[in-house]
Amino acid sequence: VIVSRLRTTDPGELLAAARGGDRAAVARLLTQVEQGGDGAAAVDQVAFAASGAAHTIGLTGSPGAGKSTLTSVLIGEARHIELRVGVLAVDPSSPFTGGAILGDRVRMSDHALDDGVFIRSMATRGHLGGLAVATPQAARLLDACGFDRVLIETVGVGQVEVEVAGEADTTVVVVNPGWGDSVQANKAGLMEIADLFVINKADRAGVADTRRDLEQMLELSAHTEGSAPGPGAYGWRPPIVATVASTGDGVGELWAELERHRVHLEVTGALGERRAVRLAGEVERVLVARLAERVARLAVGPAFEAARAAVIEHRLDPWTAADQLLDRAFDPAVDLAI
Amino acid sequence: VIVSRLRTTDPGELLAAARGGDRAAVARLLTQVEQGGDGAAAVDQVAFAASGAAHTIGLTGSPGAGKSTLTSVLIGEARHIELRVGVLAVDPSSPFTGGAILGDRVRMSDHALDDGVFIRSMATRGHLGGLAVATPQAARLLDACGFDRVLIETVGVGQVEVEVAGEADTTVVVVNPGWGDSVQANKAGLMEIADLFVINKADRAGVADTRRDLEQMLELSAHTEGSAPGPGAYGWRPPIVATVASTGDGVGELWAELERHRVHLEVTGALGERRAVRLAGEVERVLVARLAERVARLAVGPAFEAARAAVIEHRLDPWTAADQLLDRAFDPAVDLAI
């Protein structure tokens, strides 16, 4: 483990160090990505051109489904064939303290001394949708740092979290036998993004029922999209793999299916298409994030304070207040740069 | 039940009809709020001035904790003393189809024929953070329509969903005995927003342990904030109520604690302060939403298409692309209105 002695904050120099195996440089770059703003922009400006070689894998599912244990054993599979692995564990952060909770991330300490593995618990302090902007960028950074596989683990409940999980080349939805109760609120969202299903904790009762449920929902969603049941648009029907992550049962098959999906995406050309769609969406999200930063700079002036006071005193509704501020901001006579 | 024969889409006329008991008018106004944009702005412009009398109660917790059943029995308590109740059930919508899933919302059909109860399953199609903008506005609309209590039920996992649950006068966090496993990812966030804890399904083993856990976490969070353990800033220590929502056990006590919190907020002046803080936050969120709408209008022009193509072809990173578009948008020489 090289501990960086670099004093530089230059993203280009940090990236060069990171590509050379300097873990502290990777960590510093990720911190800049998490913090957003101009620092994140500067990192992406160097990382973007160096990215594209890694395959990204999103893992999502209910709290307690065993995603972290699965992630840990998948790291083992990848390391077995000497692939370097980066992991992003996306925690919903407290909206008030910005604190990230660790929890079962500790199981990942199996890989703590392995230079070919880099694990980071992601959290964004601050604005709504921060994770949606920061996570794909963090994945791209790990890609640019030379990791061959980037695993992104998110909890599969929540608008932002499901979206983040879907922003991968391959998305794995992890369920447990008898999953019906715990994810009812979000089944459709999860079905839509799954390239591969894992029934984890398959040593429990109900695996066959769960498999049948999943197959029925796959049929249903194929019908809903107006196409015939069966493989989707690029000829892929999400396989269903049963695992017991804690013992390693089924993990070899899971890894093989992941690799099969990766190759399938490449040979059909779907990989490039999917990445293009994701990048286009990312441009829009970054646009909104950058705009929000300009708004935040706007949100300190006397005009904003006056509008806010008017709303609090019930003299003005929030929409009229926002529109008045925007009209000001877009008025050529007003200097936005501050 | 009056079924509206109004052909009007004028928000003022619809609101007048809604206040007179026209349920179809309420539904139409809520649809406008969900859809966002100028329609939502027009609704808030009339609803805002008419709002302020209702007490809003957020209920949140893990999937399967029994929030919907609790909501249903709380409706019963409120109706018992002839309070009118509006309910917003916030579903995470699929990021791809925009579809909302119903699930256990069906239990609410107990109240389907009661004119004093209005239940709506909220979903936003489209942009990130849409729920965070639409839900407080929908609650305000129900308030303006004359409902005395507005219950907002959200799943307590997910950045947006936890934030939405905290946007109420009183926030109830629902846990189950042995809750540790299922909410580990988000405990801190939930602890921060709770005004009241419910241990639901209290006929199961582990109630005393769960109560002790919650009490310890309350002590801890009081310490973390730098204040002495005990009641918080406005002299309120979140009570912990055990319930079995399916039999009604403990629900009377829960209702009494909700009312005690409401009165406490009013007599200490904390209600006005909290609402002022929430409104100020709302101005910022609406500002970002309105700005995002202007961006969306920008995101169809030739400049955007060129930037998007450059990103997809890896000639430009998303941040530089976004900044170039924004510089254009804020350039006085460019006509933004399109």
XYZ file of C-alpha atoms in Angstrom:
676
model
C 0.000 0.000 0.000
C 1.484 3.268 -1.139
C 0.399 6.104 1.075
C 0.430 9.230 -0.981
C 2.955 11.872 -0.074
C 1.645 14.041 -2.862
C 0.776 17.481 -1.672
C -0.899 18.317 -4.945
C -4.608 18.886 -5.301
C -4.303 18.904 -9.079
C -6.745 16.253 -10.379
C -4.454 15.303 -13.261
C -1.506 14.596 -10.954
C -3.745 12.794 -8.460
C -5.192 10.623 -11.226
C -1.732 9.714 -12.487
C -0.764 8.712 -8.940
C -4.017 6.760 -8.519
C -3.419 4.853 -11.754
C 0.011 3.989 -10.390
C -1.578 2.330 -7.351
C -1.645 5.218 -4.875
C -4.746 4.504 -2.779
C -4.668 7.812 -0.936
C -4.890 9.568 -4.297
C -7.986 7.517 -5.202
C -9.562 8.431 -1.878
C -8.831 12.130 -2.316
C -10.323 12.163 -5.803
C -13.465 10.386 -4.557
C -13.858 12.947 -1.791
C -13.745 15.693 -4.392
C -16.401 13.885 -6.418
C -18.657 13.521 -3.346
C -18.358 17.180 -2.497
C -19.662 18.221 -5.917
C -19.228 21.642 -7.413
C -16.131 22.887 -9.197
C -13.917 20.283 -7.497
C -16.028 17.438 -8.872
C -16.087 19.068 -12.294
C -12.275 19.294 -12.312
C -11.950 15.593 -11.443
C -14.381 14.495 -14.147
C -12.591 16.615 -16.698
C -9.524 14.367 -16.311
C -11.283 11.088 -15.453
C -13.780 11.122 -18.315
C -11.220 10.743 -21.089
C -9.448 7.922 -19.226
C -12.634 5.901 -18.623
C -14.595 3.296 -20.546
C -12.688 0.075 -19.966
C -14.349 -1.052 -16.720
C -17.606 -2.992 -16.536
C -19.948 -1.532 -13.902
C -22.304 -3.771 -11.943
C -25.138 -2.396 -9.811
C -26.468 -4.519 -6.931
C -29.728 -3.533 -5.331
C -32.477 -5.008 -3.167
C -34.241 -4.654 0.156
C -32.359 -3.835 3.336
C -31.151 -7.126 4.786
C -31.261 -9.039 1.467
C -27.555 -9.769 1.780
C -26.188 -7.369 -0.835
C -22.996 -6.624 1.093
C -22.175 -10.302 1.604
C -22.812 -10.948 -2.088
C -20.610 -8.005 -2.999
C -17.889 -9.413 -0.821
C -17.986 -12.872 -2.430
C -18.163 -11.357 -5.926
C -14.979 -9.459 -5.103
C -13.467 -12.848 -4.280
C -14.532 -14.258 -7.687
C -13.045 -11.277 -9.516
C -9.806 -11.389 -7.556
C -9.501 -15.111 -8.277
C -8.889 -14.195 -11.926
C -6.838 -11.149 -10.916
C -9.327 -8.484 -11.916
C -9.054 -5.264 -9.918
C -12.322 -4.302 -8.239
C -13.683 -0.975 -7.037
C -16.783 -0.924 -4.816
C -19.143 1.954 -4.102
C -21.540 1.310 -1.214
C -24.258 3.934 -1.467
C -25.758 4.828 1.909
C -28.805 6.943 2.226
C -27.347 9.761 4.254
C -29.241 11.554 6.927
C -30.851 14.614 5.381
C -29.936 16.547 8.503
C -26.463 15.538 9.568
C -25.100 14.320 6.273
C -23.756 11.331 8.177
C -23.244 7.958 6.548
C -23.885 4.855 8.587
C -21.653 1.866 8.150
C -23.523 -1.221 9.326
C -22.675 -4.403 7.517
C -20.039 -2.721 5.398
C -17.637 -4.122 7.998
C -17.913 -7.547 6.367
C -15.978 -6.053 3.498
C -12.925 -5.917 5.730
C -12.076 -9.373 4.320
C -10.568 -7.416 1.449
C -9.091 -4.544 3.422
C -5.489 -5.544 2.861
C -5.839 -6.367 -0.829
C -4.313 -3.713 -3.102
C -6.499 -4.896 -5.981
C -9.672 -3.893 -4.126
C -10.878 -0.403 -3.264
C -14.073 -0.001 -1.222
C -15.777 3.291 -0.528
C -18.961 4.086 1.348
C -20.534 6.958 -0.586
C -22.495 9.741 0.978
C -23.412 13.147 -0.267
C -23.813 16.035 2.041
C -26.455 18.301 0.910
C -28.630 18.674 -2.051
C -31.347 16.410 -3.309
C -30.275 14.095 -6.033
C -26.647 14.487 -4.990
C -26.130 10.736 -5.044
C -27.554 10.516 -8.545
C -24.914 12.932 -9.812
C -21.989 11.760 -7.676
C -22.332 7.973 -8.009
C -21.931 7.560 -11.785
C -19.051 10.011 -11.635
C -17.399 8.071 -8.802
C -17.810 4.856 -10.796
C -16.199 6.551 -13.782
C -13.321 7.687 -11.601
C -12.657 4.123 -10.372
C -12.810 3.026 -14.011
C -10.247 5.696 -14.917
C -8.071 4.571 -11.983
C -7.747 1.168 -13.640
C -10.266 -1.002 -11.793
C -11.646 -3.672 -14.140
C -14.972 -4.094 -12.413
C -16.851 -1.442 -10.444
C -19.579 -2.742 -8.112
C -22.227 -0.278 -6.963
C -24.333 -1.444 -4.035
C -27.510 0.471 -3.190
C -30.601 -0.175 -1.132
C -33.445 -0.931 -3.540
C -36.041 1.322 -1.989
C -36.189 4.991 -2.739
C -36.481 6.990 -5.906
C -32.850 8.093 -6.075
C -31.388 4.786 -4.905
C -33.200 2.674 -7.510
C -32.190 5.135 -10.199
C -28.553 4.936 -9.090
C -28.631 1.122 -9.179
C -29.948 1.210 -12.732
C -27.010 3.375 -13.844
C -24.710 0.408 -14.391
C -23.789 -1.771 -17.357
C -25.322 -4.755 -15.548
C -27.908 -4.402 -12.795
C -28.473 -7.217 -10.309
C -31.638 -7.247 -8.199
C -31.219 -9.269 -5.010
C -34.304 -10.776 -3.397
C -34.891 -13.397 -0.704
C -37.332 -16.304 -0.588
C -40.711 -14.805 0.315
C -39.604 -11.350 -0.813
C -43.170 -10.245 -1.558
C -43.785 -8.339 1.651
C -40.654 -6.325 1.909
C -40.418 -4.774 -1.528
C -44.045 -4.438 -2.506
C -43.732 -0.680 -2.777
C -41.102 -0.903 -5.427
C -41.449 -4.143 -7.335
C -42.159 -2.556 -10.696
C -39.169 -0.239 -10.469
C -36.872 -3.130 -9.611
C -38.277 -5.364 -12.361
C -37.578 -2.658 -14.913
C -33.906 -2.274 -14.124
C -32.960 -5.929 -13.525
C -30.592 -7.625 -15.961
C -30.192 -10.495 -13.528
C -32.052 -11.686 -10.435
C -30.439 -13.295 -7.414
C -32.519 -15.210 -4.890
C -30.120 -14.960 -1.975
C -30.481 -16.873 1.318
C -31.712 -19.730 -0.883
C -31.265 -22.157 2.008
C -34.559 -20.809 3.347
C -37.975 -22.090 2.355
C -39.827 -20.618 -0.601
C -37.165 -20.486 -3.328
C -39.345 -22.224 -5.926
C -42.280 -19.886 -5.205
C -40.069 -16.844 -5.448
C -38.585 -18.038 -8.733
C -42.086 -18.577 -10.129
C -43.132 -15.083 -8.956
C -40.151 -13.535 -10.692
C -40.793 -15.483 -13.889
C -44.437 -14.400 -13.893
C -43.462 -10.788 -13.401
C -40.935 -11.057 -16.232
C -43.693 -12.374 -18.515
C -46.005 -9.619 -17.362
C -43.496 -6.868 -17.910
C -42.684 -8.239 -21.371
C -46.419 -8.052 -22.161
C -46.732 -4.587 -20.714
C -44.012 -3.306 -23.002
C -46.130 -4.517 -25.895
C -43.659 -7.125 -27.022
C -43.971 -10.885 -26.987
C -42.981 -12.619 -23.733
C -39.396 -13.742 -23.780
C -36.105 -12.013 -24.336
C -36.090 -8.196 -24.310
C -35.045 -5.677 -26.913
C -31.450 -6.813 -27.220
C -32.209 -10.530 -26.900
C -31.559 -10.897 -23.190
C -33.900 -12.547 -20.741
C -32.844 -11.830 -17.137
C -31.628 -15.109 -15.596
C -32.541 -16.017 -12.010
C -29.699 -17.361 -9.873
C -30.146 -18.860 -6.397
C -27.309 -18.173 -3.957
C -26.352 -18.539 -0.326
C -23.804 -15.743 -0.170
C -22.710 -16.602 3.358
C -21.530 -20.078 2.256
C -20.623 -19.192 -1.336
C -23.266 -21.511 -2.834
C -24.292 -20.372 -6.302
C -21.771 -17.537 -6.421
C -19.766 -19.183 -9.198
C -22.915 -19.378 -11.310
C -23.730 -15.737 -10.509
C -20.276 -14.649 -11.621
C -20.629 -16.676 -14.828
C -23.988 -15.032 -15.587
C -22.515 -11.590 -14.951
C -19.750 -12.323 -17.424
C -22.249 -13.752 -19.907
C -24.245 -10.520 -19.712
C -21.130 -8.403 -20.168
C -20.124 -10.329 -23.285
C -23.701 -10.261 -24.587
C -23.796 -6.457 -24.242
C -20.521 -6.190 -26.101
C -21.273 -8.509 -29.019
C -24.755 -7.093 -29.631
C -23.567 -3.504 -29.481
C -26.046 -2.862 -26.645
C -23.228 -1.769 -24.328
C -22.433 1.311 -26.388
C -26.125 2.161 -26.787
C -26.838 1.841 -23.079
C -23.853 3.943 -22.159
C -24.885 6.614 -24.645
C -28.382 6.780 -23.121
C -26.903 7.014 -19.615
C -24.453 9.731 -20.603
C -27.216 11.779 -22.178
C -29.203 11.532 -18.935
C -26.105 12.483 -17.013
C -25.636 15.666 -19.018
C -29.145 16.724 -17.983
C -28.559 15.893 -14.302
C -25.227 17.680 -14.201
C -26.874 20.630 -15.915
C -29.500 20.786 -13.157
C -26.829 20.337 -10.456
C -24.671 23.136 -11.848
C -27.724 25.329 -12.172
C -28.672 24.528 -8.572
C -25.223 25.694 -7.514
C -25.818 28.993 -9.248
C -29.203 29.172 -7.503
C -27.514 28.543 -4.164
C -25.285 31.511 -4.860
C -28.410 33.473 -5.728
C -30.072 32.294 -2.522
C -28.051 34.577 -0.303
C -28.857 37.991 -1.719
C -31.332 40.572 -0.457
C -33.835 39.648 -3.193
C -33.929 36.046 -1.974
C -34.232 37.097 1.672
C -37.117 39.392 0.793
C -38.867 36.635 -1.171
C -38.357 34.148 1.639
C -39.741 36.542 4.219
C -42.782 37.182 2.032
C -43.453 33.440 1.799
C -43.028 32.859 5.519
C -45.427 35.730 6.234
C -47.877 34.150 3.749
C -47.835 37.199 1.478
C -46.435 35.230 -1.482
C -46.622 31.559 -2.488
C -43.348 29.664 -3.108
C -43.945 29.379 -6.859
C -44.496 33.054 -7.465
C -41.489 33.786 -5.265
C -39.296 31.354 -7.221
C -40.441 32.723 -10.558
C -39.773 36.308 -9.516
C -36.242 35.349 -8.432
C -35.637 33.465 -11.677
C -36.886 36.322 -13.791
C -34.388 38.493 -11.963
C -31.613 35.935 -12.464
C -32.252 35.674 -16.163
C -32.547 39.416 -16.538
C -29.525 40.663 -18.451
C -29.368 43.688 -16.158
C -28.608 41.472 -13.145
C -25.081 40.172 -12.661
C -25.351 36.468 -11.892
C -21.704 35.707 -11.429
C -21.674 37.516 -8.067
C -70.526 12.314 -2.782
C -70.796 15.182 -5.213
C -69.319 14.280 -8.548
C -68.095 17.445 -10.126
C -69.881 18.615 -13.237
C -67.530 21.574 -13.405
C -65.908 21.900 -16.762
C -63.560 24.551 -15.486
C -59.836 24.065 -15.135
C -59.525 27.352 -13.239
C -57.778 26.522 -9.944
C -59.762 29.142 -8.016
C -63.112 27.717 -9.129
C -61.907 24.152 -8.533
C -60.715 25.053 -5.037
C -64.047 26.670 -4.183
C -65.816 23.494 -5.349
C -63.363 21.326 -3.392
C -63.967 23.329 -0.221
C -67.675 22.752 -0.765
C -67.138 18.988 -0.691
C -66.628 18.227 -4.377
C -64.235 15.268 -4.357
C -63.659 15.267 -8.099
C -62.409 18.844 -7.785
C -59.925 17.774 -5.072
C -58.709 14.961 -7.312
C -58.255 17.246 -10.288
C -56.287 19.773 -8.268
C -54.022 17.008 -6.897
C -53.368 15.767 -10.411
C -52.266 19.258 -11.393
C -49.951 19.371 -8.368
C -48.425 15.992 -9.277
C -47.790 17.049 -12.845
C -45.726 20.021 -11.716
C -44.901 22.986 -13.901
C -47.170 25.939 -14.556
C -50.288 23.946 -13.610
C -48.896 23.196 -10.164
C -47.829 26.808 -9.749
C -51.341 27.999 -10.568
C -52.859 25.654 -7.957
C -50.457 26.722 -5.238
C -51.140 30.344 -6.001
C -54.738 29.870 -4.826
C -54.162 27.128 -2.220
C -51.343 28.835 -0.357
C -53.422 31.724 0.968
C -56.194 29.354 2.076
C -53.881 27.024 3.989
C -52.463 26.884 7.516
C -55.274 25.423 9.599
C -54.534 21.714 9.142
C -52.047 19.757 11.214
C -49.828 17.560 9.024
C -48.561 14.206 10.282
C -45.830 12.244 8.499
C -45.643 8.475 9.022
C -42.540 6.661 7.910
C -40.719 3.385 8.503
C -39.486 0.254 6.789
C -41.512 -1.523 4.147
C -43.842 -3.926 5.971
C -43.766 -2.045 9.305
C -47.532 -1.588 9.133
C -47.712 2.091 8.213
C -50.812 1.714 6.050
C -52.725 -0.184 8.732
C -51.724 2.452 11.302
C -52.812 5.201 8.931
C -56.148 3.479 8.522
C -56.779 3.212 12.286
C -55.622 6.806 12.844
C -58.203 7.883 10.285
C -60.752 6.052 12.464
C -59.604 7.973 15.577
C -59.861 11.295 13.772
C -63.263 10.498 12.295
C -64.506 9.477 15.746
C -64.258 13.145 16.777
C -65.463 14.276 13.352
C -62.197 15.639 12.054
C -61.839 15.522 8.267
C -58.742 13.638 7.125
C -56.688 13.777 3.952
C -54.100 11.066 3.288
C -51.156 11.128 0.889
C -49.524 7.730 0.339
C -46.171 8.392 -1.273
C -45.037 5.536 -3.526
C -41.609 5.369 -4.969
C -42.448 5.353 -8.644
C -40.569 3.405 -11.188
C -37.887 5.621 -12.668
C -38.695 4.151 -16.057
C -42.441 3.828 -16.361
C -43.518 6.469 -13.912
C -45.979 3.889 -12.616
C -47.187 3.820 -9.020
C -47.839 0.489 -7.365
C -50.735 0.081 -5.027
C -50.059 -2.855 -2.696
C -51.524 -2.587 0.775
C -53.191 0.707 0.027
C -56.272 -1.453 -0.515
C -56.736 -1.712 3.249
C -57.656 1.937 3.141
C -60.869 0.959 1.384
C -62.432 0.810 4.881
C -62.836 4.548 4.467
C -63.708 4.625 0.777
C -67.330 5.667 1.292
C -66.651 8.296 3.964
C -66.955 11.858 2.649
C -64.767 13.106 5.492
C -61.776 11.119 4.215
C -59.783 11.662 1.048
C -56.971 9.235 0.190
C -54.521 9.679 -2.643
C -51.588 7.588 -3.757
C -48.963 10.103 -4.889
C -46.574 9.515 -7.727
C -44.519 11.857 -9.770
C -43.671 11.103 -13.313
C -40.342 12.326 -14.203
C -37.751 14.408 -12.610
C -35.626 13.629 -9.607
C -36.826 15.199 -6.418
C -40.292 15.573 -7.900
C -41.867 14.014 -4.804
C -40.031 16.470 -2.570
C -41.630 19.383 -4.387
C -45.066 17.878 -4.995
C -45.789 16.316 -1.591
C -45.689 19.417 0.639
C -47.732 21.224 -1.975
C -50.295 18.398 -2.103
C -50.521 18.492 1.708
C -51.086 22.240 1.546
C -53.817 21.730 -1.016
C -55.670 19.244 1.227
C -55.256 21.752 4.053
C -56.778 24.486 1.859
C -59.621 22.099 0.919
C -60.638 21.995 4.574
C -59.165 18.743 5.842
C -58.270 19.089 9.545
C -55.509 16.494 9.546
C -53.287 15.545 6.643
C -51.452 12.214 6.975
C -48.422 11.640 4.758
C -47.252 8.041 4.582
C -43.824 7.330 3.083
C -41.420 4.421 3.075
C -38.572 5.288 5.448
C -35.724 4.284 3.192
C -34.418 6.561 0.531
C -33.042 10.055 0.522
C -36.117 11.759 -0.915
C -38.653 9.667 1.002
C -37.120 10.378 4.434
C -36.938 14.060 3.587
C -40.598 14.063 2.564
C -41.624 12.365 5.820
C -39.790 15.029 7.805
C -41.759 17.780 6.058
C -44.705 17.521 8.440
C -45.729 19.257 11.658
C -45.415 15.933 13.479
C -43.309 13.057 12.189
C -43.984 9.508 13.364
C -41.342 6.830 12.829
C -42.828 3.328 12.809
C -40.606 0.400 13.765
C -41.238 -3.234 14.678
C -39.798 -5.352 17.482
C -36.317 -6.384 16.344
C -36.175 -3.527 13.835
C -32.376 -3.406 13.850
C -31.795 -5.419 10.701
C -34.222 -3.802 8.361
C -33.438 -0.125 8.813
C -29.766 -0.197 9.615
C -28.921 1.834 6.561
C -31.011 4.740 7.655
C -31.315 4.761 11.431
C -29.642 8.114 11.945
C -31.839 9.847 9.405
C -34.984 8.440 10.990
C -33.863 9.309 14.533
C -33.333 12.913 13.467
C -36.819 13.465 12.101
C -38.861 11.536 14.708
C -41.217 13.457 16.990
C -42.797 10.209 18.071
C -41.880 6.537 17.773
C -44.341 3.713 17.305
C -43.331 0.124 17.960
C -45.983 -1.541 15.846
C -46.711 -5.297 15.822
C -46.023 -5.104 19.566
C -47.599 -8.535 20.052
C -44.324 -9.966 18.767
C -41.289 -10.672 20.928
C -38.644 -8.030 21.522
C -40.689 -4.928 22.377
C -38.699 -4.151 25.536
C -35.363 -4.498 23.685
C -36.564 -2.271 20.874
C -37.779 0.341 23.343
C -34.396 0.292 25.082
C -32.594 0.626 21.724
C -34.698 3.638 20.814
C -34.131 5.243 24.200
C -30.383 4.731 23.898
C -30.363 6.252 20.457
C -32.369 9.221 21.705
C -29.765 9.774 24.449
C -26.982 9.410 21.915
C -28.485 11.821 19.437
C -29.072 14.370 22.212
C -25.356 14.081 23.061
C -24.332 14.326 19.424
C -26.163 17.589 19.023
C -24.071 18.948 21.868
C -26.977 19.406 24.242
C -27.723 17.554 27.447
C -29.655 14.295 27.090
C -33.359 14.742 27.540
C -35.922 16.937 25.888
C -34.864 18.688 22.666
C -34.704 22.342 21.695
C -38.380 23.085 22.264
C -38.795 20.906 25.351
C -40.098 17.786 23.643
C -38.738 14.305 24.129
C -40.104 11.897 21.516
C -42.427 9.421 23.252
C -42.403 5.735 22.315
C -45.811 4.125 21.867
C -46.379 0.378 21.416
C -49.247 -0.568 19.097
C -50.843 -3.526 17.366
C -52.463 -1.645 14.506
C -54.317 -4.717 13.245
C -56.265 -5.037 16.531
C -56.282 -1.360 17.472
C -54.215 -1.906 20.644
C -52.359 1.255 21.646
C -53.906 3.366 18.908
C -55.828 5.510 21.394
C -52.574 6.300 23.165
C -50.876 7.078 19.841
C -53.647 9.482 18.908
C -53.405 11.157 22.328
C -49.629 11.613 21.904
C -50.125 13.076 18.427
C -52.575 15.587 19.864
C -50.231 16.322 22.770
C -47.428 17.082 20.295
C -49.696 19.321 18.234
C -50.720 21.344 21.289
C -47.103 21.462 22.503
C -45.973 22.895 19.148
C -48.690 25.509 19.317
C -48.198 26.689 22.903
C -44.400 26.867 22.622
C -44.513 28.738 19.317
C -42.435 25.956 17.747
C -45.150 25.292 15.159
C -44.677 28.675 13.508
C -40.895 28.371 13.616
C -40.900 24.901 12.086
C -43.267 25.927 9.349
C -41.124 28.967 8.563
C -38.024 26.777 8.220
C -39.913 24.344 5.977
C -41.276 27.115 3.783
C -37.829 28.610 3.352
C -36.550 25.205 2.230
C -39.499 24.896 -0.087
C -38.696 28.177 -1.805
C -35.246 26.800 -2.644
C -36.631 23.495 -3.919
C -39.272 25.170 -6.050
C -36.584 27.496 -7.376
C -34.511 24.508 -8.473
C -37.598 22.788 -9.942
C -38.600 25.851 -11.938
C -35.045 26.282 -13.099
C -34.960 22.613 -14.130
C -38.064 23.252 -16.219
C -36.280 26.057 -18.000
C -33.317 23.714 -18.480
C -35.635 21.087 -19.945
C -36.796 23.657 -22.454
C -33.140 24.378 -23.170
C -32.466 20.661 -23.529
C -34.123 20.407 -26.908
C -32.155 22.936 -28.926
C -29.299 22.346 -31.331
C -26.744 23.504 -28.736
C -27.884 20.787 -26.324
C -27.918 18.135 -29.028
C -24.401 19.089 -30.043
C -23.206 18.970 -26.435
C -24.875 15.619 -25.859
C -23.320 14.160 -28.995
C -19.890 15.420 -27.918
C -20.278 13.692 -24.532
C -21.488 10.411 -26.037
C -18.531 10.461 -28.436
C -16.249 11.101 -25.439
C -15.028 14.413 -26.846
C -16.395 16.400 -23.881
C -17.101 15.504 -20.237
C -20.628 16.101 -18.850
C -19.501 18.952 -16.583
C -17.841 20.989 -19.278
C -20.843 20.332 -21.510
C -23.258 21.496 -18.799
C -21.237 24.601 -18.052
C -21.010 25.564 -21.706
C -24.799 25.239 -22.029
C -25.371 27.267 -18.878
C -23.015 29.995 -19.976
C -25.059 30.180 -23.150
C -28.316 30.238 -21.201
C -27.150 33.024 -18.952
C -25.738 34.988 -21.854
C -27.920 38.052 -22.380
C -27.538 37.625 -26.130
C -29.357 34.292 -26.028
C -33.147 34.248 -25.873
C -34.081 31.836 -23.094
C -37.824 31.988 -23.437
C -37.725 29.997 -26.701
